[in-house]
Amino acid sequence: MSAQSSAPLRLAVIVGSVREGRFAPVVSEWFAGEARAYGTYEVDVIDLAEPANTLPLVLPASEDSVTEEVGRIWSSLAKRLDAADAFVVITPEYNHSFPASLKNTLDWFHAEWQAKPVGFVSYGGMAGGQRAVEQLRQVFPELHAVTVRDTLSFAMAGNRFDAEGRPVDEESTNAAAKGMLAQLEWWGLALREARTKSPYGKAD
Ligand SMILES: Cc1cc2nc3c(=O)[nH]c(=O)nc-3n(C[C@H](O)[C@H](O)[C@H](O)COP(=O)(O)O)c2cc1C
């Protein structure tokens, strides 16, 4: 095994909601804990609500046309996304879709997503954010990222966690998280090796 293939997989967990009073931290803190407990991931939580991760809605014409502050945010996020071998997107559902904050972040980057797997944790009302996830499944291929089959979905999310932030149905929910993390690990390892062998888009 090469040093590269034995290095821990780096997982970026992207927290999509930036809404005031959001429920997102309950879901993301639980999930990040599960991802760390899984044992083979190095986990980086990228919370889009943090000012240090907030990019403006106006996409720049070039790198030269951004302010120093935006440039700092852009390059710091680019480094963290580039370093990731796999992503998990944590998304609520707003009006049958995913939040604008998430789309904006996806649009600011390109190569950073390429040839990497993406898993989803969604939450919301009756549909548990599944319409948001199905729409994200249309967006990620455009960025040359692959989405894994299993998702974690919390319908009526407020009722699915206790006051300590633990899933009410802890055993089966944690088992579902492990299943999704295992799929992501398979793809993450396979694609990391493939990216190491030859740059994405070029045959050997
Ligand atoms: C603007 C808005 C639109 C929403 N639309 C939907 C929806 O279409 N389907 C749904 O199941 N829940 C919907 N909800 C409920 C949210 O998914 C739920 O409140 C969730 O907790 C929001 O995540 P957040 O608190 O982390 O921002 C909506 C909430 C907001 C604020």
Short mmCIF file of C-alpha atoms and ligand atoms in Angstrom, two decimals:
data_model
loop_
_atom_site.label_atom_id
_atom_site.label_comp_id
_atom_site.label_asym_id
_atom_site.label_seq_id
_atom_site.Cartn_x
_atom_site.Cartn_y
_atom_site.Cartn_z
CA MET A 1 0.00 0.00 0.00
CA SER A 2 1.40 3.41 -0.88
CA ALA A 3 1.60 6.23 1.66
CA GLN A 4 -1.11 8.01 -0.30
CA SER A 5 -3.53 5.07 -0.27
CA SER A 6 -3.08 4.46 3.45
CA ALA A 7 -3.58 8.13 4.40
CA PRO A 8 -6.96 8.82 6.03
CA LEU A 9 -9.68 9.87 3.64
CA ARG A 10 -10.41 13.54 4.04
CA LEU A 11 -14.11 14.23 4.33
CA ALA A 12 -15.50 17.74 4.00
CA VAL A 13 -18.93 18.03 5.63
CA ILE A 14 -20.69 21.05 4.14
CA VAL A 15 -23.44 22.61 6.24
CA GLY A 16 -25.78 24.26 3.75
CA SER A 17 -28.25 26.25 5.85
CA VAL A 18 -27.30 29.78 6.81
CA ARG A 19 -30.76 30.69 8.14
CA GLU A 20 -31.01 32.56 11.45
CA GLY A 21 -32.23 30.17 14.13
CA ARG A 22 -31.49 27.20 11.88
CA PHE A 23 -31.87 23.58 12.90
CA ALA A 24 -28.74 22.62 10.93
CA PRO A 25 -26.25 22.40 13.86
CA VAL A 26 -28.27 19.60 15.48
CA VAL A 27 -27.94 17.50 12.34
CA SER A 28 -24.37 18.49 11.48
CA GLU A 29 -22.95 17.99 14.99
CA TRP A 30 -24.50 14.54 15.19
CA PHE A 31 -23.32 13.59 11.70
CA ALA A 32 -19.78 14.93 12.15
CA GLY A 33 -19.56 12.89 15.35
CA GLU A 34 -20.62 9.75 13.47
CA ALA A 35 -18.15 10.46 10.67
CA ARG A 36 -15.30 10.85 13.18
CA ALA A 37 -16.38 7.75 15.09
CA TYR A 38 -16.40 5.77 11.83
CA GLY A 39 -12.64 5.76 12.21
CA THR A 40 -11.13 6.17 8.76
CA TYR A 41 -12.03 9.75 7.96
CA GLU A 42 -10.32 13.02 8.74
CA VAL A 43 -13.33 15.32 9.04
CA ASP A 44 -13.46 19.02 8.14
CA VAL A 45 -16.80 20.73 8.82
CA ILE A 46 -17.38 23.64 6.45
CA ASP A 47 -20.28 25.64 7.86
CA LEU A 48 -21.51 28.08 5.23
CA ALA A 49 -23.03 30.30 7.93
CA GLU A 50 -19.59 31.23 9.24
CA PRO A 51 -18.53 34.61 7.85
CA ALA A 52 -15.14 33.05 7.01
CA ASN A 53 -16.96 30.71 4.59
CA THR A 54 -19.46 33.17 3.12
CA LEU A 55 -18.90 34.17 -0.49
CA PRO A 56 -20.95 36.93 -2.14
CA LEU A 57 -23.74 36.14 -4.60
CA VAL A 58 -22.03 38.11 -7.33
CA LEU A 59 -19.65 35.75 -9.09
CA PRO A 60 -16.48 37.56 -10.15
CA ALA A 61 -15.33 37.92 -13.76
CA SER A 62 -11.81 36.94 -12.71
CA GLU A 63 -9.63 36.39 -9.67
CA ASP A 64 -8.36 39.95 -10.04
CA SER A 65 -11.79 41.48 -9.62
CA VAL A 66 -12.45 40.37 -6.04
CA THR A 67 -11.71 42.36 -2.91
CA GLU A 68 -8.89 41.20 -0.65
CA GLU A 69 -11.39 39.87 1.89
CA VAL A 70 -13.37 37.88 -0.69
CA GLY A 71 -10.10 36.61 -2.15
CA ARG A 72 -9.08 35.32 1.28
CA ILE A 73 -12.40 33.48 1.75
CA TRP A 74 -12.27 32.12 -1.80
CA SER A 75 -8.76 30.73 -1.50
CA SER A 76 -9.28 29.33 2.00
CA LEU A 77 -12.42 27.47 0.88
CA ALA A 78 -10.71 26.36 -2.33
CA LYS A 79 -7.88 24.82 -0.28
CA ARG A 80 -10.27 22.97 2.02
CA LEU A 81 -12.46 21.68 -0.83
CA ASP A 82 -9.42 20.73 -2.87
CA ALA A 83 -7.96 18.80 0.07
CA ALA A 84 -11.15 16.76 0.45
CA ASP A 85 -11.38 13.24 -0.99
CA ALA A 86 -15.13 13.08 -0.36
CA PHE A 87 -17.99 15.38 0.56
CA VAL A 88 -21.14 15.13 2.60
CA VAL A 89 -23.67 17.87 1.99
CA ILE A 90 -26.08 18.56 4.82
CA THR A 91 -29.12 20.25 3.37
CA PRO A 92 -32.58 21.34 4.45
CA GLU A 93 -35.40 21.67 1.95
CA TYR A 94 -36.67 25.14 1.12
CA ASN A 95 -39.60 25.38 -1.28
CA HIS A 96 -38.93 21.93 -2.71
CA SER A 97 -35.25 22.65 -3.33
CA PHE A 98 -31.95 23.22 -1.56
CA PRO A 99 -30.86 26.58 -0.11
CA ALA A 100 -29.37 29.31 -2.26
CA SER A 101 -26.33 29.42 0.06
CA LEU A 102 -25.43 25.94 -1.08
CA LYS A 103 -25.88 26.65 -4.79
CA ASN A 104 -23.80 29.77 -4.49
CA THR A 105 -20.95 27.84 -2.91
CA LEU A 106 -21.16 25.12 -5.58
CA ASP A 107 -20.96 27.76 -8.31
CA TRP A 108 -17.84 29.47 -6.98
CA PHE A 109 -15.74 26.32 -7.46
CA HIS A 110 -15.19 23.78 -10.18
CA ALA A 111 -12.05 21.61 -10.19
CA GLU A 112 -12.30 21.24 -6.41
CA TRP A 113 -15.40 19.01 -6.80
CA GLN A 114 -14.13 16.94 -9.69
CA ALA A 115 -13.87 13.14 -9.59
CA LYS A 116 -14.94 12.98 -5.94
CA PRO A 117 -17.93 11.33 -4.29
CA VAL A 118 -20.76 13.20 -2.57
CA GLY A 119 -23.14 11.88 0.07
CA PHE A 120 -26.22 13.65 1.41
CA VAL A 121 -27.85 14.20 4.78
CA SER A 122 -31.16 15.98 4.35
CA TYR A 123 -33.92 17.18 6.62
CA GLY A 124 -37.10 19.19 6.44
CA GLY A 125 -40.84 18.71 6.69
CA MET A 126 -42.81 15.75 5.35
CA ALA A 127 -40.38 14.85 2.56
CA GLY A 128 -37.28 14.96 4.75
CA GLY A 129 -35.42 17.14 2.26
CA GLN A 130 -35.46 14.47 -0.42
CA ARG A 131 -36.52 16.90 -3.13
CA ALA A 132 -33.49 19.03 -2.24
CA VAL A 133 -31.26 15.96 -2.59
CA GLU A 134 -32.78 14.89 -5.92
CA GLN A 135 -32.08 18.36 -7.29
CA LEU A 136 -28.51 18.29 -6.00
CA ARG A 137 -28.13 14.99 -7.86
CA GLN A 138 -28.71 16.97 -11.06
CA VAL A 139 -26.16 19.62 -10.16
CA PHE A 140 -23.17 17.55 -9.04
CA PRO A 141 -22.59 15.69 -12.34
CA GLU A 142 -22.11 19.07 -14.00
CA LEU A 143 -19.23 19.55 -11.56
CA HIS A 144 -17.91 16.06 -12.44
CA ALA A 145 -18.70 14.75 -8.97
CA VAL A 146 -20.46 11.44 -8.30
CA THR A 147 -23.28 11.06 -5.81
CA VAL A 148 -23.60 7.95 -3.67
CA ARG A 149 -26.86 6.07 -3.57
CA ASP A 150 -27.82 6.03 0.11
CA THR A 151 -28.89 9.21 1.82
CA LEU A 152 -29.86 10.01 5.37
CA SER A 153 -33.15 11.80 5.48
CA PHE A 154 -34.98 13.29 8.44
CA ALA A 155 -38.66 14.06 7.91
CA MET A 156 -40.10 16.39 10.56
CA ALA A 157 -36.52 16.77 11.71
CA GLY A 158 -37.34 18.54 14.97
CA ASN A 159 -38.98 15.34 16.22
CA ARG A 160 -36.10 13.09 15.20
CA PHE A 161 -33.49 14.33 17.71
CA ASP A 162 -33.66 14.55 21.49
CA ALA A 163 -32.68 17.54 23.65
CA GLU A 164 -29.03 16.38 23.64
CA GLY A 165 -28.97 16.23 19.84
CA ARG A 166 -29.05 12.43 19.68
CA PRO A 167 -31.31 10.76 17.12
CA VAL A 168 -34.46 9.48 18.80
CA ASP A 169 -34.05 6.26 16.85
CA GLU A 170 -30.35 6.15 17.63
CA GLU A 171 -29.41 2.60 16.71
CA SER A 172 -30.98 2.49 13.26
CA THR A 173 -30.05 6.10 12.44
CA ASN A 174 -26.39 5.57 13.35
CA ALA A 175 -26.40 2.31 11.39
CA ALA A 176 -27.75 4.17 8.34
CA ALA A 177 -24.98 6.77 8.75
CA LYS A 178 -22.35 4.01 8.82
CA GLY A 179 -23.83 2.48 5.65
CA MET A 180 -23.64 5.75 3.78
CA LEU A 181 -20.13 6.45 5.12
CA ALA A 182 -19.06 3.00 3.89
CA GLN A 183 -20.31 3.72 0.35
CA LEU A 184 -18.57 7.07 0.42
CA GLU A 185 -15.37 5.44 1.63
CA TRP A 186 -15.42 2.92 -1.23
CA TRP A 187 -15.86 5.65 -3.81
CA GLY A 188 -13.48 7.98 -2.00
CA LEU A 189 -10.64 5.45 -1.98
CA ALA A 190 -11.28 4.34 -5.56
CA LEU A 191 -11.42 7.85 -6.95
CA ARG A 192 -8.43 9.07 -4.92
CA GLU A 193 -6.37 6.25 -6.38
CA ALA A 194 -7.65 7.01 -9.87
CA ARG A 195 -6.85 10.74 -9.51
CA THR A 196 -3.36 9.82 -8.32
CA LYS A 197 -2.75 7.55 -11.34
CA SER A 198 -3.80 10.07 -13.94
CA PRO A 199 -5.33 13.54 -13.93
CA TYR A 200 -9.11 13.43 -14.22
CA GLY A 201 -10.30 13.50 -17.83
CA LYS A 202 -7.07 12.05 -19.24
CA ALA A 203 -6.62 8.36 -19.94
CA ASP A 204 -3.34 6.68 -18.91
C1 LIG B 1 -38.15 29.31 3.21
C2 LIG B 1 -38.49 27.93 3.71
C3 LIG B 1 -39.09 27.04 2.84
C4 LIG B 1 -39.35 25.73 3.27
N1 LIG B 1 -39.87 24.84 2.37
C5 LIG B 1 -40.00 23.56 2.72
C6 LIG B 1 -40.39 22.59 1.75
O1 LIG B 1 -40.61 22.88 0.61
N2 LIG B 1 -40.48 21.30 2.14
C7 LIG B 1 -40.22 20.91 3.44
O2 LIG B 1 -40.32 19.73 3.72
N3 LIG B 1 -39.85 21.81 4.38
C8 LIG B 1 -39.71 23.12 4.04
N4 LIG B 1 -39.31 24.03 4.98
C9 LIG B 1 -39.02 23.57 6.33
C10 LIG B 1 -37.53 23.39 6.52
O3 LIG B 1 -37.01 22.35 5.73
C11 LIG B 1 -37.20 23.13 7.98
O4 LIG B 1 -37.66 24.24 8.72
C12 LIG B 1 -35.72 22.96 8.22
O5 LIG B 1 -35.50 22.79 9.59
C13 LIG B 1 -34.93 24.14 7.74
O6 LIG B 1 -33.56 23.95 7.98
P1 LIG B 1 -32.72 25.01 8.82
O7 LIG B 1 -33.53 25.29 10.07
O8 LIG B 1 -31.41 24.34 9.15
O9 LIG B 1 -32.55 26.21 7.95
C14 LIG B 1 -39.06 25.35 4.60
C15 LIG B 1 -38.49 26.28 5.47
C16 LIG B 1 -38.19 27.54 5.03
C17 LIG B 1 -37.53 28.52 5.97
#
